[in-house]
mmCIF file with all atom_site columns, C-alpha atoms in Angstrom:
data_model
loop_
_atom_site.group_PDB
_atom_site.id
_atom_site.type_symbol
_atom_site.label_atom_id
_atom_site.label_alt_id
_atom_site.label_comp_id
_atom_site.label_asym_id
_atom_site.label_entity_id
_atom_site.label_seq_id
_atom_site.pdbx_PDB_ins_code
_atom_site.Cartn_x
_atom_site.Cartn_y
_atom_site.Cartn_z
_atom_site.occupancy
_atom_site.B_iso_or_equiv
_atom_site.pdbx_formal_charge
_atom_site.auth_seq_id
_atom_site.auth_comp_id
_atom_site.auth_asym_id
_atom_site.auth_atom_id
_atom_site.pdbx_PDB_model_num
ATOM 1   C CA . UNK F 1 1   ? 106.619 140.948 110.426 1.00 45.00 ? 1   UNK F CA 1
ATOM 2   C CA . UNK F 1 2   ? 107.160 138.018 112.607 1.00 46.00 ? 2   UNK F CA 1
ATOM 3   C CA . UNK F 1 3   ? 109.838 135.333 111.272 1.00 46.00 ? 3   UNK F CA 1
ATOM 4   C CA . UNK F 1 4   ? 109.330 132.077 110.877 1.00 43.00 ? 4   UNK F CA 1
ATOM 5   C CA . UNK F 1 5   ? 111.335 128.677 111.159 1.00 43.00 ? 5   UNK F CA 1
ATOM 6   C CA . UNK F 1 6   ? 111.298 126.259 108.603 1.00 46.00 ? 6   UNK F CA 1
ATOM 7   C CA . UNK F 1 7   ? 108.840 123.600 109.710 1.00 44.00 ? 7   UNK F CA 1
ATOM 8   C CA . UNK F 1 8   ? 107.048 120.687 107.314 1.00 44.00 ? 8   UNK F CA 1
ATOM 9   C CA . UNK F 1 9   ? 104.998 123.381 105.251 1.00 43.00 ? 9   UNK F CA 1
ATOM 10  C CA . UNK F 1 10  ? 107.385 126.095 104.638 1.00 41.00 ? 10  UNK F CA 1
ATOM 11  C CA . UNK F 1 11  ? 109.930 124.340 104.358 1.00 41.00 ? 11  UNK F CA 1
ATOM 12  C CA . UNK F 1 12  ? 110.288 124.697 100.633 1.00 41.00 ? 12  UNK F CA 1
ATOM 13  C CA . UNK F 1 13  ? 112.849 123.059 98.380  1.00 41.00 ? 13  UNK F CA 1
ATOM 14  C CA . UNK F 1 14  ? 115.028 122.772 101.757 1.00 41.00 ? 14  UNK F CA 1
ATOM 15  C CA . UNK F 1 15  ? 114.290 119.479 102.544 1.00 42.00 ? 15  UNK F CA 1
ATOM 16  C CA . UNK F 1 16  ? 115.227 116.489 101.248 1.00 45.00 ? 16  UNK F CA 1
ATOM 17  C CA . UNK F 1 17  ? 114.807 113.050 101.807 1.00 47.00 ? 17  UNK F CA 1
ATOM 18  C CA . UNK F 1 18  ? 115.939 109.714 99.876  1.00 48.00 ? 18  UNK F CA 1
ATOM 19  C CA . UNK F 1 19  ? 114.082 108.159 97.106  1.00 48.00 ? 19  UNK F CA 1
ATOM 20  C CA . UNK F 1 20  ? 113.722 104.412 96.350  1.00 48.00 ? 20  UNK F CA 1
ATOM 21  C CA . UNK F 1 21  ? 116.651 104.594 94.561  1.00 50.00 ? 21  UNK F CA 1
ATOM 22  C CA . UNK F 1 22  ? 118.865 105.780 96.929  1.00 52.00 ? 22  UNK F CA 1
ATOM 23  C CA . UNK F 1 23  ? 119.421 108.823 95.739  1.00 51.00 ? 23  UNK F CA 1
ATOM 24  C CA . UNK F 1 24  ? 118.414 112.081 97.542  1.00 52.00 ? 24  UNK F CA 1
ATOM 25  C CA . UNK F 1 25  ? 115.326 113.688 96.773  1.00 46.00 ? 25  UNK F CA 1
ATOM 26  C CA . UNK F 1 26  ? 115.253 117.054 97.089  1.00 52.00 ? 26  UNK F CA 1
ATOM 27  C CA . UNK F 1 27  ? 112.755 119.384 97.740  1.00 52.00 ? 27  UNK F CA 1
ATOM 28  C CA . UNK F 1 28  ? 109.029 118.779 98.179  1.00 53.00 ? 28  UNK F CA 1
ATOM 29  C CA . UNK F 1 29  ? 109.205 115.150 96.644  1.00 50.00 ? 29  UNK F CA 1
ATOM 30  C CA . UNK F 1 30  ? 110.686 114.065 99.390  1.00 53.00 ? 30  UNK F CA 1
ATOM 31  C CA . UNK F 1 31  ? 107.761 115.558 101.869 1.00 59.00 ? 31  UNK F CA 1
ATOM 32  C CA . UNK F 1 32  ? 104.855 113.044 99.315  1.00 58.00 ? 32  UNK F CA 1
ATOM 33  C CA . UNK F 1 33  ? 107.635 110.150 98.819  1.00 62.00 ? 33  UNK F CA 1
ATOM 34  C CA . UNK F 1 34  ? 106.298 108.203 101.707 1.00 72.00 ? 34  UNK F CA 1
ATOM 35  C CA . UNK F 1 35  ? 102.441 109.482 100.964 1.00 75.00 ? 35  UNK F CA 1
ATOM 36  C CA . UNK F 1 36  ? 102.673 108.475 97.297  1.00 71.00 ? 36  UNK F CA 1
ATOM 37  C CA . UNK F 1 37  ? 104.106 104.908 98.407  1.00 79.00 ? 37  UNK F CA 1
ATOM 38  C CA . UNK F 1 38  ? 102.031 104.105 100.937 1.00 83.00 ? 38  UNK F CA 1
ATOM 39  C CA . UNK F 1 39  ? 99.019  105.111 98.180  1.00 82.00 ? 39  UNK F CA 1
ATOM 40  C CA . UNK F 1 40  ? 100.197 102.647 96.014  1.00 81.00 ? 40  UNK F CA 1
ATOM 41  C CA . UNK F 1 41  ? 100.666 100.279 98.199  1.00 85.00 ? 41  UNK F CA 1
ATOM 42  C CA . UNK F 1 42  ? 96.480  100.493 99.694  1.00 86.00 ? 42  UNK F CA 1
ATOM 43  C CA . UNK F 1 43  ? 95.761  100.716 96.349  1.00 83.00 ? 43  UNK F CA 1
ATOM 44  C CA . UNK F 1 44  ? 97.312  97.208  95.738  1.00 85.00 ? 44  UNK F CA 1
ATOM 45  C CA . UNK F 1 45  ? 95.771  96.027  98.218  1.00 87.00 ? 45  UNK F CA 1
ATOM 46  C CA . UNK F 1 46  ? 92.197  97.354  97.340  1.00 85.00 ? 46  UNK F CA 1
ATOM 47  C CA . UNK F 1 47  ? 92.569  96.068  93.831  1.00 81.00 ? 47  UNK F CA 1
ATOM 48  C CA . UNK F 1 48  ? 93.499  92.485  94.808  1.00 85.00 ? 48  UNK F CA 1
ATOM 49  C CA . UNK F 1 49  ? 90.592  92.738  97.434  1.00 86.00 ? 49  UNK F CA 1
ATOM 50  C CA . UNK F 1 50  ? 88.248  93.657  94.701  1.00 80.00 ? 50  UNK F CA 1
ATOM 51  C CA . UNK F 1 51  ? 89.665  91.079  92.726  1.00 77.00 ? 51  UNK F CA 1
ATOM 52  C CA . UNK F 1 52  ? 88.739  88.188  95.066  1.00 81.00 ? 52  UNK F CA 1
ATOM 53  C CA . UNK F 1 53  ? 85.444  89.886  95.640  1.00 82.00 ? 53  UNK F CA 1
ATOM 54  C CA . UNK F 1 54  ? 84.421  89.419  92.340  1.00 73.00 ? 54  UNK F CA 1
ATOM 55  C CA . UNK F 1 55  ? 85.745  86.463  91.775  1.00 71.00 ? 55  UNK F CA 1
ATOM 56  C CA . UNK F 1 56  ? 83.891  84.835  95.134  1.00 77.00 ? 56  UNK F CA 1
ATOM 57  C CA . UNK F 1 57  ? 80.678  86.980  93.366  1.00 73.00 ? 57  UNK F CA 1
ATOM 58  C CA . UNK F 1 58  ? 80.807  85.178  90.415  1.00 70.00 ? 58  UNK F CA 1
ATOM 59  C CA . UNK F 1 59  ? 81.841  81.561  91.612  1.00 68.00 ? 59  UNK F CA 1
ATOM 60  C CA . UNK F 1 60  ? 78.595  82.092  93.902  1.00 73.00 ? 60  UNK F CA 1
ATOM 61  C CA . UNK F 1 61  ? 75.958  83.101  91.648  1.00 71.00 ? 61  UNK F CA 1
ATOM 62  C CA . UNK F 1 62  ? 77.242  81.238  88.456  1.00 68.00 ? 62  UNK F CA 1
ATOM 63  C CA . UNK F 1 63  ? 79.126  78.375  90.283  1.00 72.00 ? 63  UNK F CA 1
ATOM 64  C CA . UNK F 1 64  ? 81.913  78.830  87.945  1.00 73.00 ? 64  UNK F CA 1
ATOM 65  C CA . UNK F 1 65  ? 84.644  76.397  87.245  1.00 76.00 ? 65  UNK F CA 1
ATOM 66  C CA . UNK F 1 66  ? 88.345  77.914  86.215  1.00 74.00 ? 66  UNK F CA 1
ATOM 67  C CA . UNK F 1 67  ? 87.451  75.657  83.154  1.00 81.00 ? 67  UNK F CA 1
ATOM 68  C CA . UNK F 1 68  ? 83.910  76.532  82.498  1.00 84.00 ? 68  UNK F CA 1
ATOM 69  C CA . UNK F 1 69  ? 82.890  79.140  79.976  1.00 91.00 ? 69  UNK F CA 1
ATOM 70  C CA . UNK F 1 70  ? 79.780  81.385  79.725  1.00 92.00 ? 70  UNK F CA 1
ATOM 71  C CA . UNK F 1 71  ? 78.001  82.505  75.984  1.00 93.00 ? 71  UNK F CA 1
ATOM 72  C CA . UNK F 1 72  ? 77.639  86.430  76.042  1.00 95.00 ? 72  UNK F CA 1
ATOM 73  C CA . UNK F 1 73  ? 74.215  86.361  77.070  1.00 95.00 ? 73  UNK F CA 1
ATOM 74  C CA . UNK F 1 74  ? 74.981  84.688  80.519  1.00 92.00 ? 74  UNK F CA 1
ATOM 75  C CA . UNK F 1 75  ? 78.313  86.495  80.940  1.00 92.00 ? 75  UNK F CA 1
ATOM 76  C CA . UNK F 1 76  ? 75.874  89.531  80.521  1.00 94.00 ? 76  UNK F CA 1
ATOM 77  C CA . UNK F 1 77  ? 73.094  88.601  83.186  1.00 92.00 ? 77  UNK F CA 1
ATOM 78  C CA . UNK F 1 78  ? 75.877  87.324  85.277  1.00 88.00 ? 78  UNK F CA 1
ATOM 79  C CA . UNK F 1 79  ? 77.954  90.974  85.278  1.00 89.00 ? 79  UNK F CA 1
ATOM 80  C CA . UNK F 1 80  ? 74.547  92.711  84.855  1.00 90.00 ? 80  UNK F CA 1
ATOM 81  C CA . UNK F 1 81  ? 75.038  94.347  81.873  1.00 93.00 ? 81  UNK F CA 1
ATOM 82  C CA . UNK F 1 82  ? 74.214  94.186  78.400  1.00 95.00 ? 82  UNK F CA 1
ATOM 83  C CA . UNK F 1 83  ? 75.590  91.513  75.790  1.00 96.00 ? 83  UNK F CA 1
ATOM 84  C CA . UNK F 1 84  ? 76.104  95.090  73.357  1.00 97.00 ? 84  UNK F CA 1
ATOM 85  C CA . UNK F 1 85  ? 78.061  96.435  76.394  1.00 95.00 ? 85  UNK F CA 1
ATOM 86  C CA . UNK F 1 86  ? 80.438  93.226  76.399  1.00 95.00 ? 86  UNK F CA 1
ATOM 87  C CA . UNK F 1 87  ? 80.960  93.649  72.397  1.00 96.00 ? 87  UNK F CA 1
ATOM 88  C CA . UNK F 1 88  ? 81.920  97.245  73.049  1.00 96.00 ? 88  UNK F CA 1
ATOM 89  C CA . UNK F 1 89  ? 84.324  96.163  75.433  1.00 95.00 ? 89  UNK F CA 1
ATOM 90  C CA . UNK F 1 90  ? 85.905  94.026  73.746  1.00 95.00 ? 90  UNK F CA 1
ATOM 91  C CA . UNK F 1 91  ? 86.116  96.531  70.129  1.00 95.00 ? 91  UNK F CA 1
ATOM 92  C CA . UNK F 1 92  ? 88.044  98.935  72.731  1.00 95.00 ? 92  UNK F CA 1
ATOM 93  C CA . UNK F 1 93  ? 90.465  96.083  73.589  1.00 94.00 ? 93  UNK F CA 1
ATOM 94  C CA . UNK F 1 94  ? 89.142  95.891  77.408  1.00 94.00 ? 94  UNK F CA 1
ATOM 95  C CA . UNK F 1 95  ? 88.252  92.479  77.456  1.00 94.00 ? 95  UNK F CA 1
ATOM 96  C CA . UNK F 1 96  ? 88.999  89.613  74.735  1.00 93.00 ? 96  UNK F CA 1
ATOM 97  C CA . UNK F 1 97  ? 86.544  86.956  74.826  1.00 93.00 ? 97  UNK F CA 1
ATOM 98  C CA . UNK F 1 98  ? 87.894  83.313  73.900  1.00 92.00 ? 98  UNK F CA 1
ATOM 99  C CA . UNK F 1 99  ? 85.680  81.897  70.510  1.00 93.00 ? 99  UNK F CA 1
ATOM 100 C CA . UNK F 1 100 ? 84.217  79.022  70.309  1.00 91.00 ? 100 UNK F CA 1
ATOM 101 C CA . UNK F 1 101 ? 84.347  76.319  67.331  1.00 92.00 ? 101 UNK F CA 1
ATOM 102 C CA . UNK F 1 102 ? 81.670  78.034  65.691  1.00 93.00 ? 102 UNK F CA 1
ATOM 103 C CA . UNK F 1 103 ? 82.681  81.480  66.534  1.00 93.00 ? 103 UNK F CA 1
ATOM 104 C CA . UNK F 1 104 ? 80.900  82.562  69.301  1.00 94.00 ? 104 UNK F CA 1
ATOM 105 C CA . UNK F 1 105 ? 82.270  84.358  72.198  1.00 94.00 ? 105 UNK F CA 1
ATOM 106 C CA . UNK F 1 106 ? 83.032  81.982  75.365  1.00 94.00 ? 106 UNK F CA 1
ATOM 107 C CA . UNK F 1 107 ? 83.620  84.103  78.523  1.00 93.00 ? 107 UNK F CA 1
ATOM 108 C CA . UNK F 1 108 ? 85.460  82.586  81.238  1.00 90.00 ? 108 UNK F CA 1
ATOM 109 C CA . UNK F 1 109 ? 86.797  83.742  84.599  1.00 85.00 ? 109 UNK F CA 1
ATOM 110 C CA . UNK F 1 110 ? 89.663  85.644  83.523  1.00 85.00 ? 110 UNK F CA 1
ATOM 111 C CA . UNK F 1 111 ? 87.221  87.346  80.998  1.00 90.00 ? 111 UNK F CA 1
ATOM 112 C CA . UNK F 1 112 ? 84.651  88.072  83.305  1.00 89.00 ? 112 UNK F CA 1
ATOM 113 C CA . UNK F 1 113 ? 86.641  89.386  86.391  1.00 85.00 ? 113 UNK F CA 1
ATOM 114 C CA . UNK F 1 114 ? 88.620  92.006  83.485  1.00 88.00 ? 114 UNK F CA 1
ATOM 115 C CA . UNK F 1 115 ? 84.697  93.348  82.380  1.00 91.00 ? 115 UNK F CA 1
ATOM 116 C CA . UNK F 1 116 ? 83.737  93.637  85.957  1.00 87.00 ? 116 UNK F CA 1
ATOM 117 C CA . UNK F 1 117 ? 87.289  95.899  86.762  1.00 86.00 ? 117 UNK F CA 1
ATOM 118 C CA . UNK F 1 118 ? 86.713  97.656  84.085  1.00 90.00 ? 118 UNK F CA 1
ATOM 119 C CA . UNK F 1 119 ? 83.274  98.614  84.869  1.00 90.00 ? 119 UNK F CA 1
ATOM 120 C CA . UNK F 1 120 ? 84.569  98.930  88.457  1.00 85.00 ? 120 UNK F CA 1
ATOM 121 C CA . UNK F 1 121 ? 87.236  101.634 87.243  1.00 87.00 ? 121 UNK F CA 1
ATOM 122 C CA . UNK F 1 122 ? 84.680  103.476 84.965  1.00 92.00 ? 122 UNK F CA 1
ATOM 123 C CA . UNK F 1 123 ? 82.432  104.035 87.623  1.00 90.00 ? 123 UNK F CA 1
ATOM 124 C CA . UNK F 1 124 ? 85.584  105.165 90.832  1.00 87.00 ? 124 UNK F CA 1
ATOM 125 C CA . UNK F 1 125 ? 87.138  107.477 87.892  1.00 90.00 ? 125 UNK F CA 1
ATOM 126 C CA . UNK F 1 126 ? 83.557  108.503 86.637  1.00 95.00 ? 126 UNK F CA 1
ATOM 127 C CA . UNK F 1 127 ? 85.389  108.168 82.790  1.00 95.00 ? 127 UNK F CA 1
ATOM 128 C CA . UNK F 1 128 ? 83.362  106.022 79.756  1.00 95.00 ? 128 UNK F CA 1
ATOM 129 C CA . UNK F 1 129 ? 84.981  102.489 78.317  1.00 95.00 ? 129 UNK F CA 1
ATOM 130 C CA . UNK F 1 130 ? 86.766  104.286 75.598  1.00 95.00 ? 130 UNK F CA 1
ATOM 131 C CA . UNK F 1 131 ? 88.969  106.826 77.981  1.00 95.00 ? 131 UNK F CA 1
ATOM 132 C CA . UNK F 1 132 ? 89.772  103.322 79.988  1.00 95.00 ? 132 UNK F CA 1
ATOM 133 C CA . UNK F 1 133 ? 90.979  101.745 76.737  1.00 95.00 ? 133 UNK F CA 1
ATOM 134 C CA . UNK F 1 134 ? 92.942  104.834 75.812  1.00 95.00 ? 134 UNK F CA 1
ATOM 135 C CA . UNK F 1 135 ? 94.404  104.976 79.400  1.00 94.00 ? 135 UNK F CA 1
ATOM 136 C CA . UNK F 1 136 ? 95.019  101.092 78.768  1.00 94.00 ? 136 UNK F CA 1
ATOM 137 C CA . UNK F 1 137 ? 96.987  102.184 75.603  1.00 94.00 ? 137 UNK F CA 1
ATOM 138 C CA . UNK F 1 138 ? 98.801  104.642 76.693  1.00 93.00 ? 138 UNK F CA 1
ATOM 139 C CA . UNK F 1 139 ? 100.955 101.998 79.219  1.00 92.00 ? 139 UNK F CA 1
ATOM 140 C CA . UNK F 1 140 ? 100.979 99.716  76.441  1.00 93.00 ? 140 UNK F CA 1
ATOM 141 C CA . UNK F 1 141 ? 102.281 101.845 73.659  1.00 94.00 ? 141 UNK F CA 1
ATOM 142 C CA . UNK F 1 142 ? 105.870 103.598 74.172  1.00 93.00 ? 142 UNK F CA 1
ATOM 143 C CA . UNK F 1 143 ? 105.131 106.025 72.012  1.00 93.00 ? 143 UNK F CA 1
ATOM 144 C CA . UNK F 1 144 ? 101.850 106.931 73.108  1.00 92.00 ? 144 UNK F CA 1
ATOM 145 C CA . UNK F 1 145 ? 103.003 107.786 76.401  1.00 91.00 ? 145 UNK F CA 1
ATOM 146 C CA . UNK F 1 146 ? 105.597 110.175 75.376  1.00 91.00 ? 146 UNK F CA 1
ATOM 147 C CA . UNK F 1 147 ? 103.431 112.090 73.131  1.00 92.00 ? 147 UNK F CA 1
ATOM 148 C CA . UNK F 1 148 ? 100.848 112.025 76.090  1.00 91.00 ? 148 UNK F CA 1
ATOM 149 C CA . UNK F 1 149 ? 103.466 112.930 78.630  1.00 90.00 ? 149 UNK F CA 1
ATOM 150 C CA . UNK F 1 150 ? 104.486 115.713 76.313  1.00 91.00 ? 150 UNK F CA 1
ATOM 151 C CA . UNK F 1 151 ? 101.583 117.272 76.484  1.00 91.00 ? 151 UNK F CA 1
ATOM 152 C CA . UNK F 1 152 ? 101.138 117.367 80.073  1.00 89.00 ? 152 UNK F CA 1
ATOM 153 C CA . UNK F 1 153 ? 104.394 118.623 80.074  1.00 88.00 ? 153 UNK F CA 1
ATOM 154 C CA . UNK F 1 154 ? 102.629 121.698 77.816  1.00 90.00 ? 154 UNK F CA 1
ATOM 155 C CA . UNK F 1 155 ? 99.871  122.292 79.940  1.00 90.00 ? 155 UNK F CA 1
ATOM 156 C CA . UNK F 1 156 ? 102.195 122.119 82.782  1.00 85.00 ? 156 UNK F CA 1
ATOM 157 C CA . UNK F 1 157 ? 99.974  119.392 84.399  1.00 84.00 ? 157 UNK F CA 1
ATOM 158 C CA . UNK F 1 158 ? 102.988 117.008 84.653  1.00 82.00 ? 158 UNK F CA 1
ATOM 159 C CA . UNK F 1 159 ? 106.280 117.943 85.733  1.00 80.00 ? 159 UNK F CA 1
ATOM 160 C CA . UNK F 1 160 ? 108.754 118.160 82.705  1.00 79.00 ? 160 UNK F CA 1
ATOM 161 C CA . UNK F 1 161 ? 112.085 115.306 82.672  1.00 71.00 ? 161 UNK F CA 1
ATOM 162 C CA . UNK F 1 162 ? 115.125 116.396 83.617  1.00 65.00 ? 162 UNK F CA 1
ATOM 163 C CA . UNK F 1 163 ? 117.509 117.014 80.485  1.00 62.00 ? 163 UNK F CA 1
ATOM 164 C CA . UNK F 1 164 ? 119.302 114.297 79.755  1.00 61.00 ? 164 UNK F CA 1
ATOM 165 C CA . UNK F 1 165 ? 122.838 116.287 79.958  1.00 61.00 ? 165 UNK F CA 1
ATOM 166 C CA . UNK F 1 166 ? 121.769 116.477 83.114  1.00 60.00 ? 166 UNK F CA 1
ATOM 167 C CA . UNK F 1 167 ? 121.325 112.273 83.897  1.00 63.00 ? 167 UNK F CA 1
ATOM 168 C CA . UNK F 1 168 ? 124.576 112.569 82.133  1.00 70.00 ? 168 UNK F CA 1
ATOM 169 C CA . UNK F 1 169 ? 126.509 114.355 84.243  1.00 71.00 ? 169 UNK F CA 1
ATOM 170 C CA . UNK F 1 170 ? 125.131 112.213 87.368  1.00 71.00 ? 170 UNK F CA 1
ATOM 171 C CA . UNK F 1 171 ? 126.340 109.009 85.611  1.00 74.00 ? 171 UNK F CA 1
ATOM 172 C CA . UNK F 1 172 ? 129.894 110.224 84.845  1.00 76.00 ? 172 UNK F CA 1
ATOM 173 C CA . UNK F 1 173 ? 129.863 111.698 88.729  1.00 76.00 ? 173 UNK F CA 1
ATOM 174 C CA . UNK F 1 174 ? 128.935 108.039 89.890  1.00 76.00 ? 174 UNK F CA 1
ATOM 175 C CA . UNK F 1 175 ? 131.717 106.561 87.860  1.00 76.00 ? 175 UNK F CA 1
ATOM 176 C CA . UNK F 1 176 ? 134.565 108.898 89.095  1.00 78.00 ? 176 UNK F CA 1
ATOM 177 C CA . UNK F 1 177 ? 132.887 108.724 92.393  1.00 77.00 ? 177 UNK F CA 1
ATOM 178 C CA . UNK F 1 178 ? 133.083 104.406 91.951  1.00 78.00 ? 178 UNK F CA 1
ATOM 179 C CA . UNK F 1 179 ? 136.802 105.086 89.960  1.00 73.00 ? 179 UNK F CA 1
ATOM 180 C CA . UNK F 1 180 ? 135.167 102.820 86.855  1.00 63.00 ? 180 UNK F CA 1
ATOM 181 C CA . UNK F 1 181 ? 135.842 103.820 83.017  1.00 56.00 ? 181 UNK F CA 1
#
């Protein structure tokens, strides 16, 4: 049996790096810290891209004012969907129209550039309006996310949180540690 050093991928829980907090990380975290940032961070910066694509989209083919607003049927034509689609959107909470003095829905940019992420998002994640809207819910709602966290805690999918004895001990270590009450 030939022995190995420690490199990057055996490395194990050996390494250890510092989070954004500070703090050390220990263990493979801190191997995907930097990864997992710099993903977010291209991701930012694809979304915003996206964003002004659209938006340069839509001014061109509509010549759309930030004031101007669109009835369904043109908002439809315009995001080349249906006017049924946009109502569905909208039940699910994905996109929320403005009304007009008789009640009709009044799409404007803001409106329009939300229905054309969303589509966007349904089609990258390959997931229907209604998981969106629950995702959507799930970072609006508190409790939501716990119960939805708890079960990926179940199914072992997510990593469970540390006990909170545990964050306890840490905070009275960085008081004695600072000498506060």
């Amino acid at each position: 049996m030939i022995a190995r050093r420690p490199g990057p991928s055996t490395a194990g829980n050996h390494a250890a790096g510092v989070g954004s907090s500070g703090r050390e990380v220990p263990g493979r975290a801190a191997a995907w810290l930097p990864t997992a940032r710099r993903a977010y961070a291209e991701a930012q910066v694809r979304e915003e891209r996206f964003v002004r694509e659209v938006l340069e989209r839509l001014r061109a083919k509509v010549r759309l004012r930030p004031e101007q607003r669109l009835p369904i049927a043109r908002a439809a034509a315009v995001l080349e969907t249906t006017p049924r689609m946009l109502r569905y959107r909208e039940s699910l909470g994905l996109v929320t129209p403005a009304r007009s003095a008789g009640g009709h829905r009044e799409y404007g940019e803001r409106e329009l550039v939300a229905a054309a992420y969303a589509d966007e998002l349904e089609r990258r994640y390959q997931i229907s309006p209604s998981d969106l809207a629950f995702a959507v819910r799930v970072l609006a709602e508190p409790a939501v996310a716990a119960d939805v966290r708890r079960l990926g805690e179940l199914t072992r999918r997510i990593a469970p949180h540390p006990p909170v004895a545990a964050l306890d001990f840490e905070a009275q270590k960085a008081r004695r540690l600072l000498d506060l009450p």
